[in-house]
mmCIF file of C-alpha atoms in Angstrom:
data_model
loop_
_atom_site.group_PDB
_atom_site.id
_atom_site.type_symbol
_atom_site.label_atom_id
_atom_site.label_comp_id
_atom_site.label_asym_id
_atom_site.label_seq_id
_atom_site.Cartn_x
_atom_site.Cartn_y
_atom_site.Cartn_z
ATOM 1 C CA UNK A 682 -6.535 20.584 2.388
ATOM 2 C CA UNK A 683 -4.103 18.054 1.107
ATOM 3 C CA UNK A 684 -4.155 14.633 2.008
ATOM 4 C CA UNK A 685 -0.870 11.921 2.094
ATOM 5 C CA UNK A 686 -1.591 8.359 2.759
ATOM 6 C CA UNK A 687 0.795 5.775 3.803
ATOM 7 C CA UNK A 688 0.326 2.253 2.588
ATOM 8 C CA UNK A 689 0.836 -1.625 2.121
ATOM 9 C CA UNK A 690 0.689 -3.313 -0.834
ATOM 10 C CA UNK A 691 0.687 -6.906 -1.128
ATOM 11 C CA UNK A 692 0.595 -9.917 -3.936
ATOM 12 C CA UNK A 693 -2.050 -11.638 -4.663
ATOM 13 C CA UNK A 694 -0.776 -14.708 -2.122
ATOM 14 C CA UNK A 695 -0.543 -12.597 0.250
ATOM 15 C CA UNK A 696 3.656 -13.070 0.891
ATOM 16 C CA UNK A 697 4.985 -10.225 0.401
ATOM 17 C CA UNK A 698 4.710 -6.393 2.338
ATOM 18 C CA UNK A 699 5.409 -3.278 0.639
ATOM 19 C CA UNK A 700 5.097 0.195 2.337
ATOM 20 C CA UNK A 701 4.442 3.333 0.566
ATOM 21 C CA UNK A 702 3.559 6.851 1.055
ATOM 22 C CA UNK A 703 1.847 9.284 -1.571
ATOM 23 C CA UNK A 704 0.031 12.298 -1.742
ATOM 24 C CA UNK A 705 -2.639 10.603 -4.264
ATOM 25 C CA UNK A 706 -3.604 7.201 -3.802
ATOM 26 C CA UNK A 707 -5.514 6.395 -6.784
ATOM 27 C CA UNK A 708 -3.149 7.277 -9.312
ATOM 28 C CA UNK A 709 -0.504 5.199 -7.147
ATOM 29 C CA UNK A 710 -2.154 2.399 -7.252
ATOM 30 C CA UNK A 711 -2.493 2.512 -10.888
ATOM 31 C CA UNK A 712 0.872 2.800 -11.129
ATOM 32 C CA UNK A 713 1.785 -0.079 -9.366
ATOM 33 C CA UNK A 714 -0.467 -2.176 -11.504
ATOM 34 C CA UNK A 715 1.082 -0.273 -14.705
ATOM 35 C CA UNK A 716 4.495 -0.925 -14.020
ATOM 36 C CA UNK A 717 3.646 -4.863 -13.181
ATOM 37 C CA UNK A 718 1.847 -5.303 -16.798
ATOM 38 C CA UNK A 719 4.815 -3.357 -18.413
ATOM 39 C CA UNK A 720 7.381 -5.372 -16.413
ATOM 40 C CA UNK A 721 9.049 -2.316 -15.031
ATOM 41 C CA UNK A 722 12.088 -3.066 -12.970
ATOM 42 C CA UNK A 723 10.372 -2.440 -9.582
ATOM 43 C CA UNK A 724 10.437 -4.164 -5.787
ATOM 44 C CA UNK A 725 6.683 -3.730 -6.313
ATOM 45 C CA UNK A 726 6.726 -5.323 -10.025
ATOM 46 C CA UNK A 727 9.521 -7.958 -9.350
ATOM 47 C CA UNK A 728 6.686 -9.352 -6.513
ATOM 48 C CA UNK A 729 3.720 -8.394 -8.532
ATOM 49 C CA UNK A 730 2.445 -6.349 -5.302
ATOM 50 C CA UNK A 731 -0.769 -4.800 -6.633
ATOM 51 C CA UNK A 732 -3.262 -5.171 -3.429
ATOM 52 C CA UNK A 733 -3.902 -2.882 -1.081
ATOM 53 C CA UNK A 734 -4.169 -4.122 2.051
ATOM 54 C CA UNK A 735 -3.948 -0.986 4.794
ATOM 55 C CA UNK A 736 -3.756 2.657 4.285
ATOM 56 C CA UNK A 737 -3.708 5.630 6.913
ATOM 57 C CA UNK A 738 -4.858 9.203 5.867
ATOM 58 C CA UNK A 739 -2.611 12.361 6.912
ATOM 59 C CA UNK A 740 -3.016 16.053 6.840
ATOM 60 C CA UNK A 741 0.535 16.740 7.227
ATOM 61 C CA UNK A 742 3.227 15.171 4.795
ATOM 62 C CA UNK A 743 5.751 15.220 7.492
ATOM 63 C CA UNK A 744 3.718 13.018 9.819
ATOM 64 C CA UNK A 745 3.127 10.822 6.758
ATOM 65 C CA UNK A 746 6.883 10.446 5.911
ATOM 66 C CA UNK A 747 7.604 9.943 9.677
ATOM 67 C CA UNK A 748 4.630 7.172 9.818
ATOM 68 C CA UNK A 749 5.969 5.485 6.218
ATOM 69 C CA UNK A 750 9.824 5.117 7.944
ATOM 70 C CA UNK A 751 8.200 3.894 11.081
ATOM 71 C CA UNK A 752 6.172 0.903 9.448
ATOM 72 C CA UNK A 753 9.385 0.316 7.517
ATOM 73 C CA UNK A 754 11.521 -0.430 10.404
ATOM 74 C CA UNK A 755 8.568 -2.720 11.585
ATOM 75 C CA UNK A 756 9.352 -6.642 11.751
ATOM 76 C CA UNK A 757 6.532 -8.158 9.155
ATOM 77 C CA UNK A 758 4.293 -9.951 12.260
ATOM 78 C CA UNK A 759 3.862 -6.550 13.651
ATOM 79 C CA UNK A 760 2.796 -5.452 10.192
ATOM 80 C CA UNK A 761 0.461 -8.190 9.669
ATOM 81 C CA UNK A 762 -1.127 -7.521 13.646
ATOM 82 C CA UNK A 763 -1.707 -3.515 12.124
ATOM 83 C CA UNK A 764 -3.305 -4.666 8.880
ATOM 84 C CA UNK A 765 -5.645 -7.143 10.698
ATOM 85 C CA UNK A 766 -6.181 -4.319 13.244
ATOM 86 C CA UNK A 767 -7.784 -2.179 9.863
ATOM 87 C CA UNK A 768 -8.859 -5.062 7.775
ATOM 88 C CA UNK A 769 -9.743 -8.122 9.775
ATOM 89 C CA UNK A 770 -10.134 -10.276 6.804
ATOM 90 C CA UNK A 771 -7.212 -8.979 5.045
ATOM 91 C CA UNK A 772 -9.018 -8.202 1.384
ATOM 92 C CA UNK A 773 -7.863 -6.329 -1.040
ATOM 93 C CA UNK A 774 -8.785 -2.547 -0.699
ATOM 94 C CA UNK A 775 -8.271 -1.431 -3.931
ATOM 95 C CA UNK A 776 -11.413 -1.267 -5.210
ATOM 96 C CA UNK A 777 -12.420 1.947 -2.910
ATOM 97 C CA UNK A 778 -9.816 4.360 -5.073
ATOM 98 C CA UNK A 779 -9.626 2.895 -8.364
ATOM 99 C CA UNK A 780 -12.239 0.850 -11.256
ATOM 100 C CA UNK A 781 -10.596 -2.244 -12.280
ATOM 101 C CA UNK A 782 -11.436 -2.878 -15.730
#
């Protein structure tokens, strides 16, 4: 069965929200970090947002796209309230898909 996942990426400050949606999350999140160390023209470069901090698993890409627009629309305190919700301390989640070197 497939899986989608829909989720936020931060900077290393913590400042800025990104929300994403892909069908692997590994390769994703590498990426993000690629496109950072190559300086490609990116929101997710420009703020260096490389962290994950919340991610939701889906069965169904439609629900994923439909969950990705929603937390999109969403004023940032109500993202912050979810990612607390899922990761109290707010750390960087990264580390469960991918090896940093």
């Amino acid at each position: 069965m497939k899986k989608y996942y829909v989720y936020i990426l931060t900077n290393k400050n913590r400042k800025v929200l990104y929300v994403g949606m892909t069908n692997n999350l590994s390769k994703r999140l590498i990426q993000h970090k690629e496109n950072i160390e190559y300086k490609v023209k990116t929101f997710a470069s420009k703020y260096n947002l490389k962290h994950l901090v919340y991610y939701q698993k889906f069965t169904w890409v439609q629900n994923a796209i439909a969950r990705e627009k929603e937390l999109k629309g969403w004023r940032r305190e109500k993202k912050l309230d979810l990612i607390r919700a899922f990761n109290s301390q707010f750390e960087f989640l990264e580390d469960r898909f991918i090896r940093n070197e």
